[in-house]
PDB file of C-alpha atoms in Angstrom:
ATOM      1  CA  MET A   1      15.330   4.994  17.183  1.00  0.00           C
ATOM      2  CA  GLY A   2      17.933   2.898  15.437  1.00  0.00           C
ATOM      3  CA  GLY A   3      17.975  -0.644  16.773  1.00  0.00           C
ATOM      4  CA  GLU A   4      15.686   0.311  19.641  1.00  0.00           C
ATOM      5  CA  LYS A   5      12.106  -0.749  19.953  1.00  0.00           C
ATOM      6  CA  SER A   6       9.478   1.868  19.593  1.00  0.00           C
ATOM      7  CA  LYS A   7       5.870   2.022  20.730  1.00  0.00           C
ATOM      8  CA  ILE A   8       3.963   1.966  17.373  1.00  0.00           C
ATOM      9  CA  LEU A   9       0.364   3.020  16.951  1.00  0.00           C
ATOM     10  CA  ILE A  10      -1.447   1.876  13.761  1.00  0.00           C
ATOM     11  CA  PHE A  11      -4.594   3.500  12.441  1.00  0.00           C
ATOM     12  CA  GLY A  12      -6.631   1.479   9.873  1.00  0.00           C
ATOM     13  CA  ALA A  13      -5.423  -1.786  11.498  1.00  0.00           C
ATOM     14  CA  THR A  14      -8.419  -3.842  10.493  1.00  0.00           C
ATOM     15  CA  GLY A  15      -8.135  -2.874   6.750  1.00  0.00           C
ATOM     16  CA  TYR A  16      -6.429  -4.652   3.969  1.00  0.00           C
ATOM     17  CA  LEU A  17      -2.834  -3.386   4.542  1.00  0.00           C
ATOM     18  CA  GLY A  18      -3.403  -2.611   8.218  1.00  0.00           C
ATOM     19  CA  LYS A  19      -3.522  -6.224   9.355  1.00  0.00           C
ATOM     20  CA  TYR A  20      -0.107  -6.922   7.728  1.00  0.00           C
ATOM     21  CA  MET A  21       1.296  -3.709   9.407  1.00  0.00           C
ATOM     22  CA  VAL A  22       0.203  -4.915  12.876  1.00  0.00           C
ATOM     23  CA  LYS A  23       1.641  -8.346  12.428  1.00  0.00           C
ATOM     24  CA  ALA A  24       4.885  -6.932  11.069  1.00  0.00           C
ATOM     25  CA  SER A  25       5.294  -4.568  13.992  1.00  0.00           C
ATOM     26  CA  VAL A  26       4.712  -7.378  16.512  1.00  0.00           C
ATOM     27  CA  SER A  27       7.081  -9.731  14.707  1.00  0.00           C
ATOM     28  CA  LEU A  28       9.843  -7.111  14.674  1.00  0.00           C
ATOM     29  CA  GLY A  29       9.515  -6.824  18.454  1.00  0.00           C
ATOM     30  CA  HIS A  30       7.813  -3.430  18.827  1.00  0.00           C
ATOM     31  CA  PRO A  31       5.075  -2.791  21.469  1.00  0.00           C
ATOM     32  CA  THR A  32       2.094  -2.327  19.199  1.00  0.00           C
ATOM     33  CA  TYR A  33      -1.021  -0.369  19.611  1.00  0.00           C
ATOM     34  CA  VAL A  34      -4.312  -0.003  17.481  1.00  0.00           C
ATOM     35  CA  TYR A  35      -6.796   2.770  17.396  1.00  0.00           C
ATOM     36  CA  THR A  36     -10.118   1.770  16.049  1.00  0.00           C
ATOM     37  CA  ARG A  37     -13.615   2.656  16.025  1.00  0.00           C
ATOM     38  CA  PRO A  38     -15.905   0.977  18.553  1.00  0.00           C
ATOM     39  CA  LEU A  39     -17.359  -2.268  17.036  1.00  0.00           C
ATOM     40  CA  ASN A  40     -20.625  -4.037  17.721  1.00  0.00           C
ATOM     41  CA  SER A  41     -20.577  -7.602  18.613  1.00  0.00           C
ATOM     42  CA  SER A  42     -21.631  -8.845  15.169  1.00  0.00           C
ATOM     43  CA  SER A  43     -18.795  -6.946  13.291  1.00  0.00           C
ATOM     44  CA  SER A  44     -16.699  -9.149  11.126  1.00  0.00           C
ATOM     45  CA  LYS A  45     -13.627  -7.367  12.318  1.00  0.00           C
ATOM     46  CA  LEU A  46     -14.103  -8.646  15.864  1.00  0.00           C
ATOM     47  CA  ASP A  47     -12.141 -11.764  15.226  1.00  0.00           C
ATOM     48  CA  LEU A  48      -9.245  -9.875  13.817  1.00  0.00           C
ATOM     49  CA  LEU A  49      -9.083  -7.575  16.890  1.00  0.00           C
ATOM     50  CA  ASN A  50      -9.210 -10.639  19.109  1.00  0.00           C
ATOM     51  CA  GLU A  51      -6.377 -12.120  17.147  1.00  0.00           C
ATOM     52  CA  PHE A  52      -4.412  -8.882  17.599  1.00  0.00           C
ATOM     53  CA  GLU A  53      -4.995  -9.048  21.401  1.00  0.00           C
ATOM     54  CA  SER A  54      -3.747 -12.599  21.572  1.00  0.00           C
ATOM     55  CA  MET A  55      -0.528 -11.341  19.993  1.00  0.00           C
ATOM     56  CA  GLY A  56      -0.076  -8.711  22.725  1.00  0.00           C
ATOM     57  CA  VAL A  57      -1.456  -5.687  20.822  1.00  0.00           C
ATOM     58  CA  THR A  58      -3.066  -2.956  22.973  1.00  0.00           C
ATOM     59  CA  ILE A  59      -6.348  -1.762  21.391  1.00  0.00           C
ATOM     60  CA  PHE A  60      -7.799   1.654  21.828  1.00  0.00           C
ATOM     61  CA  TYR A  61     -11.355   2.329  20.874  1.00  0.00           C
ATOM     62  CA  GLY A  62     -12.498   5.719  19.609  1.00  0.00           C
ATOM     63  CA  GLU A  63     -13.336   7.986  16.756  1.00  0.00           C
ATOM     64  CA  LEU A  64     -10.947  10.400  15.004  1.00  0.00           C
ATOM     65  CA  GLU A  65     -13.239  13.246  16.001  1.00  0.00           C
ATOM     66  CA  GLU A  66     -12.444  12.681  19.688  1.00  0.00           C
ATOM     67  CA  HIS A  67      -9.443  15.019  20.010  1.00  0.00           C
ATOM     68  CA  GLU A  68      -8.823  14.844  23.672  1.00  0.00           C
ATOM     69  CA  LYS A  69      -9.004  11.015  23.652  1.00  0.00           C
ATOM     70  CA  LEU A  70      -6.832  10.855  20.546  1.00  0.00           C
ATOM     71  CA  VAL A  71      -4.124  13.121  22.138  1.00  0.00           C
ATOM     72  CA  SER A  72      -4.019  11.069  25.388  1.00  0.00           C
ATOM     73  CA  VAL A  73      -3.554   7.961  23.287  1.00  0.00           C
ATOM     74  CA  LEU A  74      -0.830   9.454  21.257  1.00  0.00           C
ATOM     75  CA  GLN A  75       1.003  10.628  24.356  1.00  0.00           C
ATOM     76  CA  GLN A  76       1.587   6.947  25.140  1.00  0.00           C
ATOM     77  CA  VAL A  77       3.339   6.093  21.812  1.00  0.00           C
ATOM     78  CA  GLU A  78       6.266   7.307  19.769  1.00  0.00           C
ATOM     79  CA  VAL A  79       5.634   6.273  16.063  1.00  0.00           C
ATOM     80  CA  VAL A  80       2.297   6.491  14.234  1.00  0.00           C
ATOM     81  CA  ILE A  81       1.477   4.665  11.073  1.00  0.00           C
ATOM     82  CA  SER A  82      -1.698   5.302   9.302  1.00  0.00           C
ATOM     83  CA  THR A  83      -3.213   2.764   6.840  1.00  0.00           C
ATOM     84  CA  LEU A  84      -6.521   4.427   6.612  1.00  0.00           C
ATOM     85  CA  ALA A  85      -8.478   3.755   3.345  1.00  0.00           C
ATOM     86  CA  VAL A  86      -8.913   6.130   0.568  1.00  0.00           C
ATOM     87  CA  PRO A  87     -12.292   7.672   1.703  1.00  0.00           C
ATOM     88  CA  GLN A  88     -10.638   8.486   5.032  1.00  0.00           C
ATOM     89  CA  HIS A  89      -7.425  10.043   3.703  1.00  0.00           C
ATOM     90  CA  LEU A  90      -8.305  13.618   4.639  1.00  0.00           C
ATOM     91  CA  ASP A  91      -9.367  12.429   8.069  1.00  0.00           C
ATOM     92  CA  GLN A  92      -5.647  12.163   8.699  1.00  0.00           C
ATOM     93  CA  LEU A  93      -5.715  15.992   9.286  1.00  0.00           C
ATOM     94  CA  LYS A  94      -7.232  15.248  12.636  1.00  0.00           C
ATOM     95  CA  ILE A  95      -4.547  12.756  13.490  1.00  0.00           C
ATOM     96  CA  ILE A  96      -2.020  15.468  12.459  1.00  0.00           C
ATOM     97  CA  SER A  97      -3.668  18.062  14.804  1.00  0.00           C
ATOM     98  CA  ALA A  98      -3.743  15.559  17.696  1.00  0.00           C
ATOM     99  CA  MET A  99      -0.046  14.613  17.091  1.00  0.00           C
ATOM    100  CA  LYS A 100       0.992  18.195  17.204  1.00  0.00           C
ATOM    101  CA  ASP A 101      -0.833  18.741  20.471  1.00  0.00           C
ATOM    102  CA  ALA A 102       0.390  15.534  22.050  1.00  0.00           C
ATOM    103  CA  GLY A 103       4.043  16.600  21.299  1.00  0.00           C
ATOM    104  CA  THR A 104       5.475  13.150  21.877  1.00  0.00           C
ATOM    105  CA  ILE A 105       5.533  11.682  18.239  1.00  0.00           C
ATOM    106  CA  LYS A 106       8.892  10.857  16.755  1.00  0.00           C
ATOM    107  CA  ARG A 107       7.671   9.712  13.442  1.00  0.00           C
ATOM    108  CA  PHE A 108       4.514   9.741  11.303  1.00  0.00           C
ATOM    109  CA  VAL A 109       3.919   7.515   8.242  1.00  0.00           C
ATOM    110  CA  PRO A 110       0.753   8.701   6.429  1.00  0.00           C
ATOM    111  CA  SER A 111      -1.354   6.353   4.461  1.00  0.00           C
ATOM    112  CA  GLU A 112       0.034   6.155   0.982  1.00  0.00           C
ATOM    113  CA  TYR A 113       1.846   2.956  -0.075  1.00  0.00           C
ATOM    114  CA  GLY A 114       1.335   3.446  -3.878  1.00  0.00           C
ATOM    115  CA  ASN A 115       2.863   5.867  -6.326  1.00  0.00           C
ATOM    116  CA  GLU A 116       5.394   8.464  -5.272  1.00  0.00           C
ATOM    117  CA  VAL A 117       2.800  11.194  -5.288  1.00  0.00           C
ATOM    118  CA  ASP A 118       5.208  14.137  -5.680  1.00  0.00           C
ATOM    119  CA  ARG A 119       6.741  12.542  -8.763  1.00  0.00           C
ATOM    120  CA  SER A 120       3.441  11.053 -10.205  1.00  0.00           C
ATOM    121  CA  THR A 121       2.245  12.339 -13.616  1.00  0.00           C
ATOM    122  CA  ASN A 122      -0.167  11.246 -16.335  1.00  0.00           C
ATOM    123  CA  ALA A 123      -2.886  10.579 -13.933  1.00  0.00           C
ATOM    124  CA  LEU A 124      -6.526  10.765 -15.187  1.00  0.00           C
ATOM    125  CA  PRO A 125      -8.800  13.171 -13.036  1.00  0.00           C
ATOM    126  CA  PRO A 126     -10.397  10.398 -10.956  1.00  0.00           C
ATOM    127  CA  PHE A 127      -6.939   9.182  -9.806  1.00  0.00           C
ATOM    128  CA  GLU A 128      -5.465  12.624  -9.766  1.00  0.00           C
ATOM    129  CA  ALA A 129      -7.926  13.637  -7.091  1.00  0.00           C
ATOM    130  CA  LEU A 130      -6.682  10.831  -4.721  1.00  0.00           C
ATOM    131  CA  LEU A 131      -3.055  11.769  -5.360  1.00  0.00           C
ATOM    132  CA  ALA A 132      -3.877  15.381  -4.522  1.00  0.00           C
ATOM    133  CA  ASN A 133      -5.419  14.365  -1.297  1.00  0.00           C
ATOM    134  CA  LYS A 134      -2.113  12.479  -0.425  1.00  0.00           C
ATOM    135  CA  ARG A 135      -0.049  15.531  -1.304  1.00  0.00           C
ATOM    136  CA  LYS A 136      -2.401  17.581   0.851  1.00  0.00           C
ATOM    137  CA  ILE A 137      -1.569  15.341   3.874  1.00  0.00           C
ATOM    138  CA  ARG A 138       2.091  15.440   3.099  1.00  0.00           C
ATOM    139  CA  ARG A 139       2.093  19.364   3.059  1.00  0.00           C
ATOM    140  CA  ALA A 140      -0.048  19.335   6.312  1.00  0.00           C
ATOM    141  CA  VAL A 141       2.585  17.112   8.020  1.00  0.00           C
ATOM    142  CA  GLU A 142       5.425  19.400   6.964  1.00  0.00           C
ATOM    143  CA  VAL A 143       3.582  22.613   8.110  1.00  0.00           C
ATOM    144  CA  ALA A 144       2.892  20.996  11.566  1.00  0.00           C
ATOM    145  CA  GLY A 145       6.587  20.348  11.944  1.00  0.00           C
ATOM    146  CA  LEU A 146       6.339  16.596  12.496  1.00  0.00           C
ATOM    147  CA  SER A 147       9.052  14.054  11.583  1.00  0.00           C
ATOM    148  CA  TYR A 148       7.755  11.918   8.803  1.00  0.00           C
ATOM    149  CA  THR A 149       8.477   9.003   6.418  1.00  0.00           C
ATOM    150  CA  TYR A 150       6.604   8.975   3.133  1.00  0.00           C
ATOM    151  CA  VAL A 151       6.250   5.327   1.719  1.00  0.00           C
ATOM    152  CA  ALA A 152       6.110   4.786  -2.070  1.00  0.00           C
ATOM    153  CA  GLY A 153       5.045   1.093  -1.980  1.00  0.00           C
ATOM    154  CA  ASN A 154       3.954   1.009  -5.628  1.00  0.00           C
ATOM    155  CA  THR A 155       1.624  -1.947  -6.619  1.00  0.00           C
ATOM    156  CA  PHE A 156       0.547  -4.775  -4.147  1.00  0.00           C
ATOM    157  CA  LEU A 157       1.721  -8.009  -5.678  1.00  0.00           C
ATOM    158  CA  ALA A 158      -0.915 -10.436  -4.148  1.00  0.00           C
ATOM    159  CA  TYR A 159      -3.834  -8.126  -4.964  1.00  0.00           C
ATOM    160  CA  PHE A 160      -2.736  -7.549  -8.611  1.00  0.00           C
ATOM    161  CA  VAL A 161      -1.601 -11.086  -9.463  1.00  0.00           C
ATOM    162  CA  ASP A 162      -5.171 -12.010  -8.500  1.00  0.00           C
ATOM    163  CA  TYR A 163      -6.700  -9.114 -10.333  1.00  0.00           C
ATOM    164  CA  LEU A 164      -4.741  -9.812 -13.585  1.00  0.00           C
ATOM    165  CA  LEU A 165      -4.093 -13.473 -13.711  1.00  0.00           C
ATOM    166  CA  HIS A 166      -6.990 -14.970 -11.588  1.00  0.00           C
ATOM    167  CA  PRO A 167      -4.920 -17.935 -10.537  1.00  0.00           C
ATOM    168  CA  HIS A 168      -7.791 -19.458  -8.515  1.00  0.00           C
ATOM    169  CA  GLU A 169     -10.142 -19.495 -11.479  1.00  0.00           C
ATOM    170  CA  LYS A 170      -7.843 -20.960 -14.208  1.00  0.00           C
ATOM    171  CA  PRO A 171      -9.218 -18.886 -16.974  1.00  0.00           C
ATOM    172  CA  ASN A 172      -8.387 -19.395 -20.666  1.00  0.00           C
ATOM    173  CA  GLU A 173      -8.101 -15.600 -21.410  1.00  0.00           C
ATOM    174  CA  ILE A 174      -6.293 -12.820 -19.648  1.00  0.00           C
ATOM    175  CA  VAL A 175      -7.134  -9.114 -20.051  1.00  0.00           C
ATOM    176  CA  VAL A 176      -4.242  -6.768 -20.891  1.00  0.00           C
ATOM    177  CA  TYR A 177      -4.589  -3.110 -20.440  1.00  0.00           C
ATOM    178  CA  GLY A 178      -3.072  -1.067 -23.155  1.00  0.00           C
ATOM    179  CA  THR A 179      -0.074  -2.781 -24.869  1.00  0.00           C
ATOM    180  CA  GLY A 180       0.923  -4.647 -21.713  1.00  0.00           C
ATOM    181  CA  GLU A 181       4.519  -3.404 -22.155  1.00  0.00           C
ATOM    182  CA  ALA A 182       4.764  -0.661 -19.382  1.00  0.00           C
ATOM    183  CA  LYS A 183       6.856  -1.750 -16.433  1.00  0.00           C
ATOM    184  CA  VAL A 184       5.296  -2.062 -13.040  1.00  0.00           C
ATOM    185  CA  VAL A 185       6.725  -2.437  -9.564  1.00  0.00           C
ATOM    186  CA  PHE A 186       5.085  -5.281  -7.601  1.00  0.00           C
ATOM    187  CA  ASN A 187       5.602  -5.638  -3.776  1.00  0.00           C
ATOM    188  CA  TYR A 188       4.147  -8.388  -1.719  1.00  0.00           C
ATOM    189  CA  GLU A 189       1.866  -6.966   1.051  1.00  0.00           C
ATOM    190  CA  GLU A 190       3.801  -8.606   3.867  1.00  0.00           C
ATOM    191  CA  ASP A 191       6.865  -6.995   2.519  1.00  0.00           C
ATOM    192  CA  VAL A 192       5.364  -3.550   2.236  1.00  0.00           C
ATOM    193  CA  ALA A 193       4.444  -3.780   5.997  1.00  0.00           C
ATOM    194  CA  ALA A 194       7.877  -5.132   7.047  1.00  0.00           C
ATOM    195  CA  TYR A 195       9.763  -2.455   5.072  1.00  0.00           C
ATOM    196  CA  THR A 196       7.393   0.259   6.509  1.00  0.00           C
ATOM    197  CA  ILE A 197       7.912  -0.786  10.139  1.00  0.00           C
ATOM    198  CA  LYS A 198      11.836  -0.923   9.539  1.00  0.00           C
ATOM    199  CA  ALA A 199      11.648   2.530   7.902  1.00  0.00           C
ATOM    200  CA  ALA A 200       9.435   4.063  10.543  1.00  0.00           C
ATOM    201  CA  THR A 201      11.990   3.261  13.167  1.00  0.00           C
ATOM    202  CA  ASP A 202      15.032   4.058  11.186  1.00  0.00           C
ATOM    203  CA  PRO A 203      16.810   7.529  11.657  1.00  0.00           C
ATOM    204  CA  ARG A 204      18.168   7.267   8.194  1.00  0.00           C
ATOM    205  CA  VAL A 205      14.651   7.593   6.761  1.00  0.00           C
ATOM    206  CA  ALA A 206      13.522  10.519   8.912  1.00  0.00           C
ATOM    207  CA  ASN A 207      11.898  13.306   6.731  1.00  0.00           C
ATOM    208  CA  ARG A 208      12.485  11.178   3.536  1.00  0.00           C
ATOM    209  CA  VAL A 209      10.567   9.408   0.933  1.00  0.00           C
ATOM    210  CA  ILE A 210      11.415   5.660   0.772  1.00  0.00           C
ATOM    211  CA  ILE A 211      10.689   3.867  -2.412  1.00  0.00           C
ATOM    212  CA  TYR A 212       9.991   0.171  -2.637  1.00  0.00           C
ATOM    213  CA  ARG A 213      11.539  -0.841  -6.006  1.00  0.00           C
ATOM    214  CA  PRO A 214      13.180  -4.399  -5.621  1.00  0.00           C
ATOM    215  CA  PRO A 215      14.868  -5.221  -8.855  1.00  0.00           C
ATOM    216  CA  ALA A 216      13.413  -8.788  -9.096  1.00  0.00           C
ATOM    217  CA  ASN A 217       9.820  -7.229  -8.780  1.00  0.00           C
ATOM    218  CA  VAL A 218       9.723  -5.102 -11.809  1.00  0.00           C
ATOM    219  CA  ALA A 219       7.737  -6.444 -14.734  1.00  0.00           C
ATOM    220  CA  SER A 220       5.238  -5.654 -17.419  1.00  0.00           C
ATOM    221  CA  GLN A 221       1.762  -7.239 -17.780  1.00  0.00           C
ATOM    222  CA  LEU A 222       3.067  -9.260 -20.691  1.00  0.00           C
ATOM    223  CA  GLU A 223       6.113 -10.489 -18.785  1.00  0.00           C
ATOM    224  CA  LEU A 224       3.890 -11.526 -15.802  1.00  0.00           C
ATOM    225  CA  ILE A 225       1.544 -13.354 -18.068  1.00  0.00           C
ATOM    226  CA  SER A 226       4.511 -15.254 -19.809  1.00  0.00           C
ATOM    227  CA  ALA A 227       6.010 -16.071 -16.428  1.00  0.00           C
ATOM    228  CA  TRP A 228       2.595 -17.595 -15.426  1.00  0.00           C
ATOM    229  CA  GLU A 229       2.454 -19.504 -18.553  1.00  0.00           C
ATOM    230  CA  LYS A 230       5.804 -20.992 -17.960  1.00  0.00           C
ATOM    231  CA  LYS A 231       4.793 -22.006 -14.417  1.00  0.00           C
ATOM    232  CA  THR A 232       1.553 -23.522 -15.436  1.00  0.00           C
ATOM    233  CA  GLY A 233       2.430 -25.058 -18.843  1.00  0.00           C
ATOM    234  CA  ARG A 234      -0.542 -23.268 -20.361  1.00  0.00           C
ATOM    235  CA  THR A 235      -1.148 -20.586 -23.040  1.00  0.00           C
ATOM    236  CA  PHE A 236      -3.534 -17.855 -22.469  1.00  0.00           C
ATOM    237  CA  LYS A 237      -5.355 -15.884 -25.052  1.00  0.00           C
ATOM    238  CA  ARG A 238      -4.751 -12.110 -24.474  1.00  0.00           C
ATOM    239  CA  ILE A 239      -7.621  -9.879 -24.635  1.00  0.00           C
ATOM    240  CA  TYR A 240      -6.293  -6.306 -25.099  1.00  0.00           C
ATOM    241  CA  VAL A 241      -8.275  -3.209 -23.845  1.00  0.00           C
ATOM    242  CA  PRO A 242      -6.861  -0.165 -25.684  1.00  0.00           C
ATOM    243  CA  GLU A 243      -6.069   2.953 -23.847  1.00  0.00           C
ATOM    244  CA  GLU A 244      -8.772   4.967 -25.581  1.00  0.00           C
ATOM    245  CA  GLU A 245     -11.362   2.658 -24.049  1.00  0.00           C
ATOM    246  CA  ILE A 246      -9.883   3.028 -20.568  1.00  0.00           C
ATOM    247  CA  ILE A 247      -9.878   6.808 -20.890  1.00  0.00           C
ATOM    248  CA  LYS A 248     -13.462   6.896 -22.063  1.00  0.00           C
ATOM    249  CA  LEU A 249     -14.565   4.599 -19.071  1.00  0.00           C
ATOM    250  CA  SER A 250     -12.798   6.974 -16.646  1.00  0.00           C
ATOM    251  CA  GLU A 251     -14.852   9.800 -18.150  1.00  0.00           C
ATOM    252  CA  THR A 252     -18.223   7.932 -18.291  1.00  0.00           C
ATOM    253  CA  LEU A 253     -18.423   5.652 -15.327  1.00  0.00           C
ATOM    254  CA  PRO A 254     -19.957   7.166 -11.985  1.00  0.00           C
ATOM    255  CA  PHE A 255     -17.853   7.875  -8.934  1.00  0.00           C
ATOM    256  CA  PRO A 256     -16.264   5.815  -7.423  1.00  0.00           C
ATOM    257  CA  ASP A 257     -16.429   3.215 -10.268  1.00  0.00           C
ATOM    258  CA  ASN A 258     -14.309   5.696 -12.392  1.00  0.00           C
ATOM    259  CA  ILE A 259     -11.253   5.416  -9.976  1.00  0.00           C
ATOM    260  CA  PRO A 260     -10.066   1.855 -10.599  1.00  0.00           C
ATOM    261  CA  VAL A 261      -9.978   2.400 -14.364  1.00  0.00           C
ATOM    262  CA  ALA A 262      -7.997   5.495 -13.866  1.00  0.00           C
ATOM    263  CA  VAL A 263      -5.641   3.615 -11.593  1.00  0.00           C
ATOM    264  CA  LEU A 264      -5.124   0.885 -14.231  1.00  0.00           C
ATOM    265  CA  HIS A 265      -4.452   3.627 -16.774  1.00  0.00           C
ATOM    266  CA  ASN A 266      -1.780   5.302 -14.758  1.00  0.00           C
ATOM    267  CA  ILE A 267       0.101   2.216 -13.536  1.00  0.00           C
ATOM    268  CA  PHE A 268      -0.329  -0.377 -16.303  1.00  0.00           C
ATOM    269  CA  ILE A 269      -0.694   1.793 -19.361  1.00  0.00           C
ATOM    270  CA  LYS A 270       1.422   4.819 -18.604  1.00  0.00           C
ATOM    271  CA  GLY A 271       3.836   2.918 -16.369  1.00  0.00           C
ATOM    272  CA  ASP A 272       4.001   5.764 -13.872  1.00  0.00           C
ATOM    273  CA  GLN A 273       5.863   3.917 -11.197  1.00  0.00           C
ATOM    274  CA  MET A 274       8.849   3.440 -13.439  1.00  0.00           C
ATOM    275  CA  ARG A 275       8.880   6.778 -15.313  1.00  0.00           C
ATOM    276  CA  TYR A 276      11.468   8.320 -13.122  1.00  0.00           C
ATOM    277  CA  GLU A 277      15.057   7.207 -12.385  1.00  0.00           C
ATOM    278  CA  LEU A 278      16.285   6.670  -8.869  1.00  0.00           C
ATOM    279  CA  THR A 279      19.221   8.872  -8.072  1.00  0.00           C
ATOM    280  CA  GLU A 280      21.970   8.582  -5.254  1.00  0.00           C
ATOM    281  CA  GLU A 281      19.604  10.852  -3.196  1.00  0.00           C
ATOM    282  CA  ASP A 282      16.756   8.409  -3.241  1.00  0.00           C
ATOM    283  CA  VAL A 283      16.238   5.889  -0.497  1.00  0.00           C
ATOM    284  CA  GLU A 284      15.349   2.464  -1.879  1.00  0.00           C
ATOM    285  CA  ALA A 285      14.074  -0.131   0.485  1.00  0.00           C
ATOM    286  CA  SER A 286      15.644  -3.353  -0.934  1.00  0.00           C
ATOM    287  CA  LYS A 287      19.121  -1.720  -1.088  1.00  0.00           C
ATOM    288  CA  LEU A 288      18.710  -0.074   2.297  1.00  0.00           C
ATOM    289  CA  TYR A 289      17.505  -3.257   3.960  1.00  0.00           C
ATOM    290  CA  SER A 290      19.601  -5.700   1.783  1.00  0.00           C
ATOM    291  CA  ASP A 291      19.468  -8.329   4.537  1.00  0.00           C
ATOM    292  CA  TYR A 292      15.639  -8.705   4.268  1.00  0.00           C
ATOM    293  CA  ASN A 293      14.685 -11.532   1.963  1.00  0.00           C
ATOM    294  CA  TYR A 294      11.769 -10.056   0.102  1.00  0.00           C
ATOM    295  CA  THR A 295       9.221 -12.094  -1.911  1.00  0.00           C
ATOM    296  CA  THR A 296       9.936 -11.971  -5.535  1.00  0.00           C
ATOM    297  CA  ILE A 297       7.321 -12.212  -8.371  1.00  0.00           C
ATOM    298  CA  ASP A 298       8.735 -15.606  -9.299  1.00  0.00           C
ATOM    299  CA  LYS A 299       8.374 -16.914  -5.726  1.00  0.00           C
ATOM    300  CA  TYR A 300       5.012 -15.606  -5.383  1.00  0.00           C
ATOM    301  CA  LEU A 301       3.877 -17.161  -8.627  1.00  0.00           C
ATOM    302  CA  ASP A 302       5.182 -20.565  -7.145  1.00  0.00           C
ATOM    303  CA  ILE A 303       2.869 -19.966  -4.188  1.00  0.00           C
ATOM    304  CA  CYS A 304      -0.085 -19.405  -6.587  1.00  0.00           C
ATOM    305  CA  LEU A 305       0.751 -22.544  -8.416  1.00  0.00           C
ATOM    306  CA  VAL A 306       0.547 -24.677  -5.285  1.00  0.00           C
ATOM    307  CA  ASN A 307      -2.196 -22.880  -3.276  1.00  0.00           C
ATOM    308  CA  PRO A 308      -3.781 -19.930  -5.085  1.00  0.00           C
ATOM    309  CA  PRO A 309      -4.821 -17.368  -2.587  1.00  0.00           C
ATOM    310  CA  GLN A 310      -8.479 -16.399  -2.384  1.00  0.00           C
ATOM    311  CA  PRO A 311      -9.599 -13.237  -4.260  1.00  0.00           C
ATOM    312  CA  LYS A 312      -8.848 -10.072  -2.404  1.00  0.00           C
ATOM    313  CA  LEU A 313     -11.943  -8.180  -1.354  1.00  0.00           C
ATOM    314  CA  ALA A 314     -10.535  -4.685  -0.831  1.00  0.00           C
ATOM    315  CA  ALA A 315     -11.002  -2.003  -3.589  1.00  0.00           C
ATOM    316  CA  PHE A 316      -7.572  -0.987  -5.105  1.00  0.00           C
ATOM    317  CA  ALA A 317      -8.172   2.687  -5.101  1.00  0.00           C
TER     318      ALA A 317
END
């Protein structure tokens, strides 16, 4: 698949990351397809699908339970990328079964894009349950004998800059989780999508994990706040939420409200994404695709300074 254009089918295309994935696939010149549930005429996602069609995307409507339809669609493509949301992660077992029967798929990228789940530690139970589901999908892919690429995209930059700094609101106070010193890897959503499309069609990343850890995008909460203070010329009061309080919330909040606090604990307090060293055996995206000009934290904060993006509506778990 190196250098060639591949027919790429995307699941979850109308979701938070999915729309970036579709646009990246099209912009990189791949014939792009979407499999989505049938929509009624009042659906808010209709405009997005119309936009996809205007870009030349082929849209298939169907349910994941429609096995024969799914197989017939899969037989028309070569690469499958899933961006299904957390509640649908185990539904990917239906896609895996259909891909096995189709017999045409050269690469599958399951829906992950966060921590490297086989190296993830220190997760509180609500988040560990999500990681366990992602591992279950990995093992099912391997048992099915499918060629895969697993993506450790770490933390979405635009989403969490909005969540942590609230640049559109211009607050006087900023909440810090734990000590604020744990290192986190931030990646702009458009870059996550672009790297994923490149990796999904790259023979060098077949049956490998690819980790998105660009050196300019590793920062702690305190470093992020300080950088924003320098950009804005303001000083923010830091409100510290101790680790013990976050742990207690993860134990007392009902499902699914307990999941985001467990995610915050793992990433921003325990620093799980930077707790392991990359070795020569690891594939790191910014090194593999060194010609790709990724969006740095500094550059994204400049964007926020001029035109703060609207708050993200997606849940981050």
